[in-house]
Structures are given as structure tokens and as C-alpha cells.
Coordinates of C-alpha atoms in Angstrom, one line a residue:
X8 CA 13.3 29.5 8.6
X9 CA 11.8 25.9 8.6
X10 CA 13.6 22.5 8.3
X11 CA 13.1 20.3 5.3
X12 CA 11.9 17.1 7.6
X13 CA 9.2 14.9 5.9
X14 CA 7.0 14.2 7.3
X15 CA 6.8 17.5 9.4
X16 CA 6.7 16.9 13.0
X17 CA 4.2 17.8 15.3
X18 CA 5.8 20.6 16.6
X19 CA 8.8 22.2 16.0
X20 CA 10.5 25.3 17.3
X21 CA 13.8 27.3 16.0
X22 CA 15.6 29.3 18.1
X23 CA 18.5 32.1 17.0
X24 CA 21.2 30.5 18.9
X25 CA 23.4 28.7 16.3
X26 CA 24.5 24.9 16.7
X27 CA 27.8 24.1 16.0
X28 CA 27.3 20.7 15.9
X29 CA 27.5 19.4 11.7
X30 CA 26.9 16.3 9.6
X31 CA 27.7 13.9 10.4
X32 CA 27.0 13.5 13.8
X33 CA 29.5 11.4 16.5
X34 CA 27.5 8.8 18.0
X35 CA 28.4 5.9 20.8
X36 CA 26.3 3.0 19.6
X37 CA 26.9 1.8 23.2
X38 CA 24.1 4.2 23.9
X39 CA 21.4 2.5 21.8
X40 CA 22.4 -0.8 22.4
X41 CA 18.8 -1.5 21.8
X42 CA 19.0 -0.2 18.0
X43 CA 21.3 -2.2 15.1
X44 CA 24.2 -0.4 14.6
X45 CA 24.2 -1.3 10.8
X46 CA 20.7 -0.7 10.5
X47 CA 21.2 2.9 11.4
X48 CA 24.0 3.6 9.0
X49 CA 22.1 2.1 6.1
X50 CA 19.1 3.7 6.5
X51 CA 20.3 7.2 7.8
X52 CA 23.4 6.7 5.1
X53 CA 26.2 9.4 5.9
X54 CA 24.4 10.9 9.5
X55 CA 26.6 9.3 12.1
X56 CA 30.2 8.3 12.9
X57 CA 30.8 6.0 15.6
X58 CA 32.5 7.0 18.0
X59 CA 33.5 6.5 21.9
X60 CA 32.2 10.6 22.5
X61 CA 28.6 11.1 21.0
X62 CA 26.9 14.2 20.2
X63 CA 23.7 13.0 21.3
X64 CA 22.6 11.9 24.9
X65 CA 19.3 9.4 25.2
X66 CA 17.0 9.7 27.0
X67 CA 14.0 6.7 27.7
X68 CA 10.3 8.1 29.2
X69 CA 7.7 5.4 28.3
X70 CA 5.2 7.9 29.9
X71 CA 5.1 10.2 27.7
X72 CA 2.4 11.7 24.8
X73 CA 5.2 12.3 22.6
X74 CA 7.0 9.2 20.6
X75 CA 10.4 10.9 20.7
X76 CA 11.3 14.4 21.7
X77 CA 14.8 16.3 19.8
X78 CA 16.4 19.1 22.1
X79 CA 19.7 20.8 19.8
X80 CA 21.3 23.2 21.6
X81 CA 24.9 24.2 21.1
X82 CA 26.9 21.7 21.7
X83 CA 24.7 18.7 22.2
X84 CA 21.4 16.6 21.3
X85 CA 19.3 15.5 23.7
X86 CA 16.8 12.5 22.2
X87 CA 13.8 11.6 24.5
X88 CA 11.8 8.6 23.4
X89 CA 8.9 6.2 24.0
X90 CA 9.7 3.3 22.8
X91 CA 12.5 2.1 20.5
X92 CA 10.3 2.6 17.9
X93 CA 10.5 6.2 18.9
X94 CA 14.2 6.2 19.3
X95 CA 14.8 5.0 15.6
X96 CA 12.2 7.9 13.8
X97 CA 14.5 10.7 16.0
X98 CA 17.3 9.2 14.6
X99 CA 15.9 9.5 11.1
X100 CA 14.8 12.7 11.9
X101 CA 18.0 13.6 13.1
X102 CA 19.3 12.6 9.5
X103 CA 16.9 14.6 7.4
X104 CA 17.8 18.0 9.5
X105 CA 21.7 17.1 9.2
X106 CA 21.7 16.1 5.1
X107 CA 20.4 19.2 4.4
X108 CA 21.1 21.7 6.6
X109 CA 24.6 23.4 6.4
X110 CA 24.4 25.8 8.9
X111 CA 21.7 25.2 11.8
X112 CA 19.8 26.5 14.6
X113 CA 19.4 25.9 17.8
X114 CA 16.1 23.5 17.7
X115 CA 13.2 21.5 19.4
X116 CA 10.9 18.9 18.0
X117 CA 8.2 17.1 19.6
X118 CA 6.8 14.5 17.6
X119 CA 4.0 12.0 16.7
X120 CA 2.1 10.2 14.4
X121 CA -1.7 11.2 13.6
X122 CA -2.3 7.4 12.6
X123 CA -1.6 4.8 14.7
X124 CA -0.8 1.9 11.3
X125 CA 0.8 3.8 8.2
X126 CA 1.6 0.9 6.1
X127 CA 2.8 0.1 1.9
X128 CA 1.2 -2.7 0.1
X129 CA 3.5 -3.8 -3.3
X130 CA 1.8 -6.5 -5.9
X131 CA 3.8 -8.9 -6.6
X132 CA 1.6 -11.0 -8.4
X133 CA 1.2 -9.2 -12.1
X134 CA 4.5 -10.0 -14.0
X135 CA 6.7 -8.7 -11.5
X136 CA 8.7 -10.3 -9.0
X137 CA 11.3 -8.0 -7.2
X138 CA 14.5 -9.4 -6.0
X139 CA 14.9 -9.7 -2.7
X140 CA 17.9 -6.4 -3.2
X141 CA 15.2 -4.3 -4.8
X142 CA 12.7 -5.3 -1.8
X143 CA 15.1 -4.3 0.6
X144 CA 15.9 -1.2 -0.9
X145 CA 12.4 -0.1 -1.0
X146 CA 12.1 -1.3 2.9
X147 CA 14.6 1.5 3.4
X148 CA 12.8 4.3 1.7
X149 CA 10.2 3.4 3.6
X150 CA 11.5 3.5 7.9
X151 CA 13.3 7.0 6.5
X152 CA 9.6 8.0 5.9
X153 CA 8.4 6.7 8.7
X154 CA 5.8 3.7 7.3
X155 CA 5.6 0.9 10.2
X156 CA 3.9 -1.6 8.1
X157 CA 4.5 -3.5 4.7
X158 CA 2.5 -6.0 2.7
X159 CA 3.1 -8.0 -0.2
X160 CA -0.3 -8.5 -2.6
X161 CA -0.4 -12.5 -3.6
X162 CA -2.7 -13.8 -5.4
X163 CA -1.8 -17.3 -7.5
X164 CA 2.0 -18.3 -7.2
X165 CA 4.0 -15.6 -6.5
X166 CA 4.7 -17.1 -3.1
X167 CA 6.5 -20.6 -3.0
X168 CA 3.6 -22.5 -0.8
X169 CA 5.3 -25.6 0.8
X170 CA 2.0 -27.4 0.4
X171 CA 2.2 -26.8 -3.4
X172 CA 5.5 -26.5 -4.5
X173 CA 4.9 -28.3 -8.0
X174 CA 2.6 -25.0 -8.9
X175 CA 5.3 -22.8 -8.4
X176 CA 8.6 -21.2 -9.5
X177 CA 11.1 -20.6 -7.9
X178 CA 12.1 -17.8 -10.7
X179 CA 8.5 -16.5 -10.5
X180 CA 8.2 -17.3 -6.7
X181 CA 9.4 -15.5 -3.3
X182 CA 10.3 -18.5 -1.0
X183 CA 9.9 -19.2 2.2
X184 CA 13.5 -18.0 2.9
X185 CA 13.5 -15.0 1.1
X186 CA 10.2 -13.9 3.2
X187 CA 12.0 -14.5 6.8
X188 CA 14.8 -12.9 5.2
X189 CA 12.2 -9.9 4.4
X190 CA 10.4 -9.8 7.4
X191 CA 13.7 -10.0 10.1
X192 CA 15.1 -6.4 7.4
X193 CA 11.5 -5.0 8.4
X194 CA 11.7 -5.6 11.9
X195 CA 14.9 -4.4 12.7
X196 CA 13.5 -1.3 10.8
X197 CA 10.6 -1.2 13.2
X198 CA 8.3 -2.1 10.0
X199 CA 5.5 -4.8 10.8
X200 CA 6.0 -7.4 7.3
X201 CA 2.1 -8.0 7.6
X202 CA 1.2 -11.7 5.4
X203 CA -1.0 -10.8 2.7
X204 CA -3.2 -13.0 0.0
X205 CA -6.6 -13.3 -1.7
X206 CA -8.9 -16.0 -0.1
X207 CA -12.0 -16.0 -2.4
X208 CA -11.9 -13.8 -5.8
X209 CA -8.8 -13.3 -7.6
X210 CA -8.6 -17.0 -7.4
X211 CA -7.9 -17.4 -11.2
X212 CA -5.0 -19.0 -11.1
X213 CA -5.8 -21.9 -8.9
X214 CA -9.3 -22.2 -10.2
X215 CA -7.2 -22.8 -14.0
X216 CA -6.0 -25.9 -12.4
X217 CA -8.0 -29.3 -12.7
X218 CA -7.4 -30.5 -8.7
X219 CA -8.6 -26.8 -7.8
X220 CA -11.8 -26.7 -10.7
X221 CA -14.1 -27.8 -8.6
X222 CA -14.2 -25.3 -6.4
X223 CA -15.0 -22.7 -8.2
X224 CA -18.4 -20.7 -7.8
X225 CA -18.8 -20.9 -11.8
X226 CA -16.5 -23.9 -13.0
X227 CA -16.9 -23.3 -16.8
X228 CA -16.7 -19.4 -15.8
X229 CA -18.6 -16.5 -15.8
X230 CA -21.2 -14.6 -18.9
X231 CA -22.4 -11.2 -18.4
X232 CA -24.2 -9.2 -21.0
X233 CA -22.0 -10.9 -23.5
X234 CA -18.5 -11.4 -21.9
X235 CA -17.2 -14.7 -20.8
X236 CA -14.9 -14.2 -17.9
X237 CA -12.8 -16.8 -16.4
X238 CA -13.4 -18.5 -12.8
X239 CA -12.1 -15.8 -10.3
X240 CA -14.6 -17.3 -7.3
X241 CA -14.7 -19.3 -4.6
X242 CA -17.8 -21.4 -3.8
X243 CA -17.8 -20.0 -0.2
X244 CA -20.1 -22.4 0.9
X245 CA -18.2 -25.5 0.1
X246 CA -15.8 -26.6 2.8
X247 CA -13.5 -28.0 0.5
X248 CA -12.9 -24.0 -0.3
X249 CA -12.4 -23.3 3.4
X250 CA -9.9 -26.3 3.9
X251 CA -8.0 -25.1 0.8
X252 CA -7.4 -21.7 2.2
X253 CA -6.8 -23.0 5.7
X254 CA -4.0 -24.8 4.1
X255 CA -2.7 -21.7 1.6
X256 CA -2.8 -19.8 5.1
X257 CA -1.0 -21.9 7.5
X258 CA 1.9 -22.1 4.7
X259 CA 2.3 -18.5 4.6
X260 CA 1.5 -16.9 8.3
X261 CA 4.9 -19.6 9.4
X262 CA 7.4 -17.1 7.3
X263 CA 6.0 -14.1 9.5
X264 CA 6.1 -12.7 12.7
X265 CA 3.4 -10.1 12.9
X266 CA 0.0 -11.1 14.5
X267 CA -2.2 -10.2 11.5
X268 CA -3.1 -11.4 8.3
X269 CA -5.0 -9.7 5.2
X270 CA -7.1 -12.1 3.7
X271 CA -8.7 -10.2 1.2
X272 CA -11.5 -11.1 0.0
X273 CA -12.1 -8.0 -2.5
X274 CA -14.4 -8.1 -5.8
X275 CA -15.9 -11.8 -5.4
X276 CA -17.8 -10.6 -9.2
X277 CA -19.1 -14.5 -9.7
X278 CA -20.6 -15.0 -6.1
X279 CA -23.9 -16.0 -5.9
X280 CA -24.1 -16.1 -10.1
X281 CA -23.6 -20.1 -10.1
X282 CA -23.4 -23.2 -7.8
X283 CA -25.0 -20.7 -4.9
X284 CA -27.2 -18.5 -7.0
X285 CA -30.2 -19.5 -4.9
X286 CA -28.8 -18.4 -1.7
X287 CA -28.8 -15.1 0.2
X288 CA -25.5 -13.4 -1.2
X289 CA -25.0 -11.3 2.0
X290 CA -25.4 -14.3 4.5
X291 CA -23.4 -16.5 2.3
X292 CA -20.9 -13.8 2.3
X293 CA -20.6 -12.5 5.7
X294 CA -20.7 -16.6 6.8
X295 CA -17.6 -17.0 4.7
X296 CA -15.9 -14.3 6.6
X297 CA -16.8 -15.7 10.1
X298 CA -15.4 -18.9 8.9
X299 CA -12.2 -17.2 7.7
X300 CA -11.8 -15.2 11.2
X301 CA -11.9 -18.1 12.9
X302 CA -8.6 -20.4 10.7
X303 CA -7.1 -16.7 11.6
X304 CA -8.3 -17.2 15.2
X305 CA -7.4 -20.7 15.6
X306 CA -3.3 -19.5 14.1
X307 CA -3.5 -16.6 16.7
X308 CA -3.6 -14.0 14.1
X309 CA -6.0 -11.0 13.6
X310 CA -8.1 -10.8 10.4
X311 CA -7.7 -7.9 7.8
X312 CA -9.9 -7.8 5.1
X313 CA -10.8 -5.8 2.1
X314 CA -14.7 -3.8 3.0
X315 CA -15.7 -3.2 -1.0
X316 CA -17.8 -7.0 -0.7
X317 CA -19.4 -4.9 2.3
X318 CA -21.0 -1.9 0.6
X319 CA -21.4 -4.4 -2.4
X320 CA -23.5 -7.0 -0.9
X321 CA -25.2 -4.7 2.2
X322 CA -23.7 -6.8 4.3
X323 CA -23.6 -4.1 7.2
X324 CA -26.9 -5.2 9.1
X325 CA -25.7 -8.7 9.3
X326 CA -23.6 -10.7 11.8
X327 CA -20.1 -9.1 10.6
X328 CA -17.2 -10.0 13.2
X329 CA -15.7 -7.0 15.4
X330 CA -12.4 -8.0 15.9
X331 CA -11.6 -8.0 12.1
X332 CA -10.0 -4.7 11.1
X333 CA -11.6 -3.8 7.3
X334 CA -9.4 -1.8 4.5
X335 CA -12.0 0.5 2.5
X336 CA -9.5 1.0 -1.3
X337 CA -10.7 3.6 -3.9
X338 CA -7.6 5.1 -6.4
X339 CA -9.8 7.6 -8.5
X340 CA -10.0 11.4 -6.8
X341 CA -13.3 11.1 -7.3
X342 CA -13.4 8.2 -4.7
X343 CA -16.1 8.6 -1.7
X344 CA -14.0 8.0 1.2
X345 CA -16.2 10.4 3.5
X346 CA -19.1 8.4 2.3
X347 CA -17.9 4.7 2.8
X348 CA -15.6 5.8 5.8
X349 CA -18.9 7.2 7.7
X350 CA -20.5 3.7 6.9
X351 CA -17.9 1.9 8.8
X352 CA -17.7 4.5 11.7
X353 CA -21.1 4.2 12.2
X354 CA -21.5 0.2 12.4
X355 CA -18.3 0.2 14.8
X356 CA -16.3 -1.5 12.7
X357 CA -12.1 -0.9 12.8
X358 CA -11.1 -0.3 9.7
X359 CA -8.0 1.0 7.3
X360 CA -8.5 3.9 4.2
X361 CA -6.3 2.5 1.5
X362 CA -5.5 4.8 -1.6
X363 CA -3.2 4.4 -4.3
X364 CA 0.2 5.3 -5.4
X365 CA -1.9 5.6 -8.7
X366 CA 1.3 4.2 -10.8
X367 CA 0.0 1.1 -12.3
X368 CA -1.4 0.9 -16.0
X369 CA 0.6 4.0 -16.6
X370 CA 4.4 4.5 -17.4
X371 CA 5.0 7.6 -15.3
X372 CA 2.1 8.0 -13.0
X373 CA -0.4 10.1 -12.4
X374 CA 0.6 12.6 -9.9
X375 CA -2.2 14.8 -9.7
X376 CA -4.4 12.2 -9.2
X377 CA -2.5 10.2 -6.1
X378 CA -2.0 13.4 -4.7
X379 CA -6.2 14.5 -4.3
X380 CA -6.6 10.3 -3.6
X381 CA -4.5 10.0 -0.9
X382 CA -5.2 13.1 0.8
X383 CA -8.9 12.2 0.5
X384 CA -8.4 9.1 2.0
X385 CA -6.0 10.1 4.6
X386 CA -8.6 13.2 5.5
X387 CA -11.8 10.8 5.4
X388 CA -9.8 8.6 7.6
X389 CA -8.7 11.0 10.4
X390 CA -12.1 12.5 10.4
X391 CA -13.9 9.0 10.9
X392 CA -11.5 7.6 13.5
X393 CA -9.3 4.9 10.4
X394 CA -6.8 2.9 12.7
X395 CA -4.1 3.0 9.5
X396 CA -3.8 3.9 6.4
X397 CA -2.3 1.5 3.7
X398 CA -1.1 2.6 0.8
X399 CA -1.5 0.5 -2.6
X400 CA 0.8 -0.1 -5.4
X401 CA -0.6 -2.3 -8.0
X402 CA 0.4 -4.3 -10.9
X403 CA -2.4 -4.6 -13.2
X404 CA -1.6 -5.4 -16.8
X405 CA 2.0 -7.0 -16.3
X406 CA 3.0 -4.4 -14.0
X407 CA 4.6 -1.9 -16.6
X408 CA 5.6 0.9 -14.1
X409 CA 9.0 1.3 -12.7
X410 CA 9.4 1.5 -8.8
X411 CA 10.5 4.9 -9.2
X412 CA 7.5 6.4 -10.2
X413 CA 5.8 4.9 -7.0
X414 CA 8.0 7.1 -5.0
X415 CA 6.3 10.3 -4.8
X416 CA 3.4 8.7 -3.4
X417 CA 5.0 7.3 -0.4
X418 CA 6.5 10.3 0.1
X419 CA 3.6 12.3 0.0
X420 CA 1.4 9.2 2.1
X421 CA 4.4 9.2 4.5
X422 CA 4.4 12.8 5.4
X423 CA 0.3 13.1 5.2
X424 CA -0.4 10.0 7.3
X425 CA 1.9 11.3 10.3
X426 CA 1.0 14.4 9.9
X427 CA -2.3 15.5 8.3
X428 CA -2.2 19.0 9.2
X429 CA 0.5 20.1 6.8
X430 CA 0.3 18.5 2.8
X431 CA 3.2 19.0 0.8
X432 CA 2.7 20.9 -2.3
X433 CA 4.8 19.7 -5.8
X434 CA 7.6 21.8 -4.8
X435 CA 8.2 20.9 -1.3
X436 CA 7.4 17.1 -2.8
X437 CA 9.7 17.5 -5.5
X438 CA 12.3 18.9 -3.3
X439 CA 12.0 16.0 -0.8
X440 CA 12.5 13.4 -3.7
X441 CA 16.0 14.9 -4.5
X442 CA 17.0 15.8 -1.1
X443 CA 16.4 12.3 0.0
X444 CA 15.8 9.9 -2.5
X445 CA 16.9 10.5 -5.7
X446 CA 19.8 12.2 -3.9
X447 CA 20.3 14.9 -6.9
X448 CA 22.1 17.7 -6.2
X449 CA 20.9 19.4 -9.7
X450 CA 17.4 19.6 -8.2
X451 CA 16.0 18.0 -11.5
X452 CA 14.5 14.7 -11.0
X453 CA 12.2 15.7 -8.5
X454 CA 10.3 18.0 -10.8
X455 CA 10.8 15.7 -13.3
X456 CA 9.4 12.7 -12.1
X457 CA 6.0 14.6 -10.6
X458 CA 5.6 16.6 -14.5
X459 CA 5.8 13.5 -16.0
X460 CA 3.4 11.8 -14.1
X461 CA 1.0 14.5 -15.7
X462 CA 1.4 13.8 -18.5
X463 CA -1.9 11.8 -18.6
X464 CA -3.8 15.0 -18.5
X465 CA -2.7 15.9 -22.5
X466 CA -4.4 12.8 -23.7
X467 CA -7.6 13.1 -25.5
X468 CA -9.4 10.7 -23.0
X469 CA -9.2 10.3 -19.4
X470 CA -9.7 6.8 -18.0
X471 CA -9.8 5.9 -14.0
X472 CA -6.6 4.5 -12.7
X473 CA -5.0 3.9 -16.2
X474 CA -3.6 6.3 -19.1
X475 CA -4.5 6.1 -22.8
X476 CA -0.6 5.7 -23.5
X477 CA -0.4 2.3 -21.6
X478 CA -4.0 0.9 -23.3
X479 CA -2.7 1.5 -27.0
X480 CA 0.7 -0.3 -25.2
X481 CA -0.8 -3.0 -23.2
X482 CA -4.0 -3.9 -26.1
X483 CA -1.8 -3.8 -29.1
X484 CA -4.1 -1.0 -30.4
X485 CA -3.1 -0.4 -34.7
X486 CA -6.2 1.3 -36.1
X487 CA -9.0 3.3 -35.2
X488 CA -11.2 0.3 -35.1
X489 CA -9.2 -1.5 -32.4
X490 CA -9.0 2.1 -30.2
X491 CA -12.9 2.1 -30.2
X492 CA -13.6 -1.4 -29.5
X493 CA -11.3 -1.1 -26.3
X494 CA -13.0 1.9 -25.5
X495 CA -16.3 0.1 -26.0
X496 CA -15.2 -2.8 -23.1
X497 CA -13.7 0.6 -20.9
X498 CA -16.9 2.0 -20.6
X499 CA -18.5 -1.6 -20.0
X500 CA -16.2 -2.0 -17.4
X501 CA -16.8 1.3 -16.0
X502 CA -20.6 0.8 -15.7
X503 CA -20.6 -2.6 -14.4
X504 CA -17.4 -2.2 -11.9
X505 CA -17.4 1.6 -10.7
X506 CA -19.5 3.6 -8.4
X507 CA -21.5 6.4 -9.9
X508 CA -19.4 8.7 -8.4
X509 CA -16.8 7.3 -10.6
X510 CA -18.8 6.2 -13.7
X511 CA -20.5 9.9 -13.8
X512 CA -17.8 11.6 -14.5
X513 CA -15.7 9.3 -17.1
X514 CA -18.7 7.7 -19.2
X515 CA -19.7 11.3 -20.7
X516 CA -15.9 12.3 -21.0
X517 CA -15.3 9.2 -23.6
X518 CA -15.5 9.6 -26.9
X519 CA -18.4 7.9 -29.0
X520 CA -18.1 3.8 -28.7
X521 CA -19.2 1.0 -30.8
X522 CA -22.6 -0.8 -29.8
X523 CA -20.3 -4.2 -31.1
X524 CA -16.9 -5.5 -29.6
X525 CA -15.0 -7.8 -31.6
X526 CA -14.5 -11.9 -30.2
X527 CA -11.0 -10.2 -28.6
X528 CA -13.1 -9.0 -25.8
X529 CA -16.0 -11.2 -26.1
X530 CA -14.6 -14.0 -25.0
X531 CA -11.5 -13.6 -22.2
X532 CA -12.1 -17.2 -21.6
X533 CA -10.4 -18.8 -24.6
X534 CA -8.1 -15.6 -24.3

């Protein structure tokens, strides 16, 4: 007999002695003063009564291995914990057993993470902003799973920057009141709300703007073998550039309390290509970083950063900063983790393996693949010393996907990251998602929602991170002509963007593409 608990604990042990203790449980909040009363009964909805006589006794050892300990015998629960941290997880624990457990055991758990940071990043800067209600309700999917740290992706305007209000919205915009608002629901949740926004490429938005023009690497934007892109880049070596970001950065690190920052950073394509294309792209590069650490320094707040500009540029033999932690992303299976992880571990540098909930320019997922990607990273990560894992939920092309087909991946993420020793195969997934999501008696969802995030692998072409459904949707594709001149920019795409391990397997797998692309991909500039 094993509990349904997700993710698994450490240890756990079941004796043959019943408990005649049932859900829900009578607890004295006067016991755990520490801990939010309401918090508890929101997150851990229908596990506890208050009450003057309590089920559970508390127990606090700060000198312990373990972060909480669960004793059940008979008649009572005995909770040891670290920290409060460690307190609130046994509570949750507690929960899982209790919701779906009629008749229990006698039990012991002894529990604690394999990494240190387990943390959710949501975009919320590609046609989707969620309401502060739906953010909230995804912050409590995530403490009964056990994450400890959230980020939101901003790139552009999808945060209301008190320095440049007149760029934003406050219909397209989170403000600076609905971020406090979000990061005191994370903390009393024990979930670090971790400030997060791109600092060099990705800088479209600005760079579209005539006070911002200037500083971009290639102001009239980018060519490459025929394609005009538009300015993504920074010129990282004008300090205008740095002063801007100093400025985007001081705006947003005031509506949080945690003491990092992810500054991004990733897939700078134009750097080097323009105003600096006579300098040394590694040293310009690493130079900008250093610059970067220190606004973060100088705000008291430690650097996070994406690596990929790393492997890209070589920058690993240069004078890269220590104290900056460095998040190495990949979303295809195929992704090297081992490879890129090894290259980190080997140069010292602390650093995060960040997979994919691999939702994003699909409709339903692709559950297959997020399952082999995350446990890749995860894997790579424990093997090579990662201090966190964050897990990515993008919003490329207008952010089509529903929330709910993100969910199986934190679930699986959750469980794997605390626990990489036991993976949950698509049953014991599925089952978790009704149990404790979905909440569906039936047992249908569950199963549902993981088939049909396969159903990617009927289509006639297999594309990284994206379906063939959601490219006829999102390109307006209406003949064959159109599906072969999109195909044609995929594969360019593929070649110029992915690593071989990545490009080796989808190139041959496409079906025969035009030499020619019409002026609709030509030319995204005047698009």
C-alpha cells in the first residue's frame, strides 16, 4: 500500500496499525501561530477544522536534516519541522494523504527536497495578461506542489513602469499594486515572487519607439541571408543602454521583496552585427554582464541570468562574475542538458536547469515531450550540482494555450524536482491531476488532458516546441503554397537558431521546402 502524495517524500513507511483519525483533521491554529490561518484553508481546501482540541501536535527542531517530519499513529499527528517553511509543506502533505485516503494506516514520513530552488516562470508578455484572480489561483497550485519560487517573464509593457507610464496600459499592464498584491500571496505561501525582465534582446518593443531608437545595436534592424528582422538588441556598449535598464530595474525590484533579480539577457541575435561589429563579441558581452551585476549590486539584489549568450559567444574563458547564478533553458527532448550542464559545473559557475512546460505554440500540449524535457533537465541538474530548477511557460505567438494545459507539467516538475528518485508515469500523473487539481471524481480529465497533449505526434510533421495544428492557426495557412513557404522559414529558423542536436533530428523529418519564401516572411520588418 503506498499513499498518493506528490511529490513522494523522501521516505515514507506504513505500518498495519489503523488510524482512526479522518478528513478533515481538527486543528488549534493557536499552535502555528506562525502560519496564516486563511492561507492554510485555501490552499489545503477541506483538510482542517479549527478547533480548540487538535489532532496534530508541533513540534520545532531547526537542527535537523529533515525539513518536516509526520508521525500518525492512532489517535494523533505528531509534525516535526525545520523551519516554517517546513511546517507549511507537512501541512500540505497532511492534505494530500487525508483527500484521498478513506481508510489509513498508521504512518511516518521524513521529508526533503533534492533541489534547493524549485521555481515556475509564466510569460506574461505575448497577448496574455492574467488577472490578478487567475495569478493567485495558479500561486496555489503551486505551494500544494511544493514550488518555492515564481517569476513573471517581461519583456516590453506588460509591467506598468512608474518611469514610463505613458508606454503602458493599464488593461495590458500588471501595476505596481497588483505586483505587491502578488508577491505578499506568495510569501505567505512560502513562494519567493523573484522580479524578472529582459535587459538586452527581446528589446523590440522599446527599440519601436523613437526616444528608445537610438539605442539599438541595428537601428534600421537586422538582414540575414534574406530576412529583415526588427531591432531586438541592445548596443551594450553605449551607457545610455545601461542607464536605461538601471532605470527599467529600479522601477520594478521596489514592488518585490526577494533579494534576486533575473535579468535575462537570452538570444542577443543582432549583437555585434551593427554599431559594435568591430569589437570582440565575447568581451563586449561578458563587459555588459559585469556592468549589469553591478546596478543589481548597487540595489542589493543578486543577479540571475539566462547562460544560452554563454555557449553562444564562448564566453566561458573570460572574466564572467561568480556571484551571478545562470539559468541553462532547452524545451526540445533532444536538448543537451548533460552537455551544457557539465560546461557550467566545470567553470564553477551556480547555475539553474530550466525546461519547459512545452504548452506554448500548441493548443493542448505536448505531453510526451515536457515529460522526457523536464526529466532531462531535472536529471542533468542533480548530476552536475543545479542550485534550482525553473520551470518555463511561454507565450510565443499570442499565447494561445490555456493554463490548464500547463498543469501537468508542474505537476510532474513539482514531484521530480523534490524528489528525483521516483518519476511519475501518465497514470500516477493523470491520477494526481484529478485527485488534486481538476478535483474529478470521474477520473477522466486527467487522462484526458495528458492524451490530448499527444496529439502532436499524428501530424505529418514534427516541429520543436510548436505543433503543425497551431502554425496552419497562428500563419493563416489556405493552400499548399502557404504550408510550404512556412515550412521553408521553419527550417531556416531551425538551422540558424537550434543546436545540431536539435536541427539533426527535425531538418530531415520535414517534408521537401521551397528554395523561395514569399515577401510575408521576407520582410518581418514592415510586418
Amino acid at each position: 500500500m503506498m499513499y498518493n502524495i506528490v511529490p513522494m517524500p523522501q521516505k515514507i513507511l506504513i505500518y498495519e496499525k489503523k488510524c482512526s483519525l479522518s478528513f478533515p483533521l481538527h486543528l488549534n491554529f493557536n499552535d502555528i501561530y506562525i502560519l496564516n490561518e486563511k492561507v492554510i484553508l485555501d490552499v489545503c481546501n477541506g483538510a482542517f477544522i479549527s478547533s480548540e482540541k487538535s489532532d496534530i501536535s508541533f513540534v520545532s527542531k531547526s537542527d535537523t536534516t529533515f525539513e518536516y517530519k509526520i508521525i500518525a499513529d492512532e489517535n494523533l499527528i505528531t509534525v516535526t519541522y525545520k523551519s516554517e517553511s517546513g511546517l507549511f509543506h507537512a501541512l500540505v502533505t497532511l492534505w494530500q494523504i487525508f483527500k484521498n485516503e478513506k481508510e489509513l494506516k498508521c504512518f511516518e514520513i521524513e521529508d526533503f527536497p533534492d533541489i534547493e530552488n524549485r521555481g515556475f516562470m509564466l510569460d506574461i508578455s505575448r497577448g496574455k495578461i492574467p488577472k490578478t484572480e487567475t495569478l493567485k489561483h495558479l500561486i496555489n497550485i503551486l505551494s500544494r506542489f511544493k514550488f518555492n519560487q515564481l517569476q513573471f517573464y517581461i519583456e516590453g509593457f506588460s509591467f506598468m513602469y512608474p518611469s514610463f507610464k505613458k508606454y503602458c496600459d493599464s488593461n495590458s499592464s500588471l501595476t505596481v499594486e497588483e505586483i505587491k498584491e502578488i508577491n505578499s500571496y506568495c510569501e505567505k505561501r512560502f513562494i519567493e515572487f523573484v522580479p524578472n525582465q529582459n535587459s538586452l534582446g527581446h528589446m523590440a518593443p522599446w527599440l519601436s519607439k523613437n526616444e528608445f531608437s537610438h539605442l539599438a545595436e541595428c537601428e534600421g534592424g537586422f538582414s540575414y541571408k534574406g530576412f529583415t528582422l526588427p531591432a531586438t538588441t541592445l548596443d551594450a556598449a553605449n551607457e545610455k543602454s545601461i542607464e536605461f535598464i538601471e532605470k527599467l530595474t529600479v522601477d520594478l525590484i521596489s514592488c518585490f521583496d526577494s533579494e534576486k533579480i533575473h535579468m535575462g539577457l537570452d538570444e542577443p541575435f543582432e549583437m555585434g552585427k551593427g554599431k559594435n561589429c568591430k569589437s570582440d563579441v565575447a568581451k563586449l558581452f561578458v563587459d555588459y554582464v559585469n556592468k549589469l551585476n553591478l546596478i543589481c549590486k548597487n540595489h542589493n539584489k543578486k543577479m540571475m541570468m539566462w547562460s544560452d549568450a554563454l555557449h553562444r559567444f564562448n564566453c566561458f574563458n573570460r572574466n564572467l562574475p561568480k556571484d551571478v547564478t545562470y539559468l541553462e533553458w532547452g524545451y526540445e527532448k533532444e536538448y543537451p542538458f548533460d552537455e551544457r550542464c557539465k560546461k557550467l559545473y566545470d567553470n564553477k559557475l551556480d547555475f539553474y536547469v530550466c525546461p519547459g512546460t512545452s504548452s506554448w505554440m500548441s493548443f493542448t500540449g505536448m505531453t510526451d515531450n515536457m515529460i522526457q524535457n523536464i526529466n532531462n533537465a531535472v536529471q542533468s541538474g542533480i548530476k552536475f550540482g543545479a542550485k534550482g530548477v525553473l520551470l518555463t511557460d511561454w507565450g510565443d505567438c499570442n499565447h494561445m494555450q490555456p493554463l490548464s494545459v500547463s498543469y501537468p507539467g508542474i505537476v510532474f516538475c513539482g514531484a521530480l524536482s523534490w524528489n528525483s528518485k521516483i518519476m511519475l508515469n501518465k497514470n500516477n500523473l493523470a491520477e494526481a491531476l484529478n485527485i488534486f487539481i481538476y478535483e474529478d471524481e470521474n477520473k477522466i480529465m486527467g487522462n484526458l488532458t495528458l492524451d490530448a497533449g499527444n496529439y502532436y505526434k499524428f501530424e505529418e510533421t514534427q516541429l520543436p516546441c510548436r505543433t503543425l495544428a497551431h502554425l496552419f492557426y497562428s500563419e493563416e495557412i489556405k493552400n499548399h503554397k502557404e504550408y510550404v513557404e512556412s515550412l521553408t522559414f521553419i527550417s531556416f529558423l531551425i538551422k540558424v537558431l537550434s543546436l545540431p542536436q536539435i536541427s539533426s533530428v527535425y531538418l530531415p523529418a520535414l517534408p521537401k521546402t521551397s528554395k523561395k519564401i514569399s515577401a510575408k516572411y521576407c520582410n518581418l520588418q514592415k510586418n
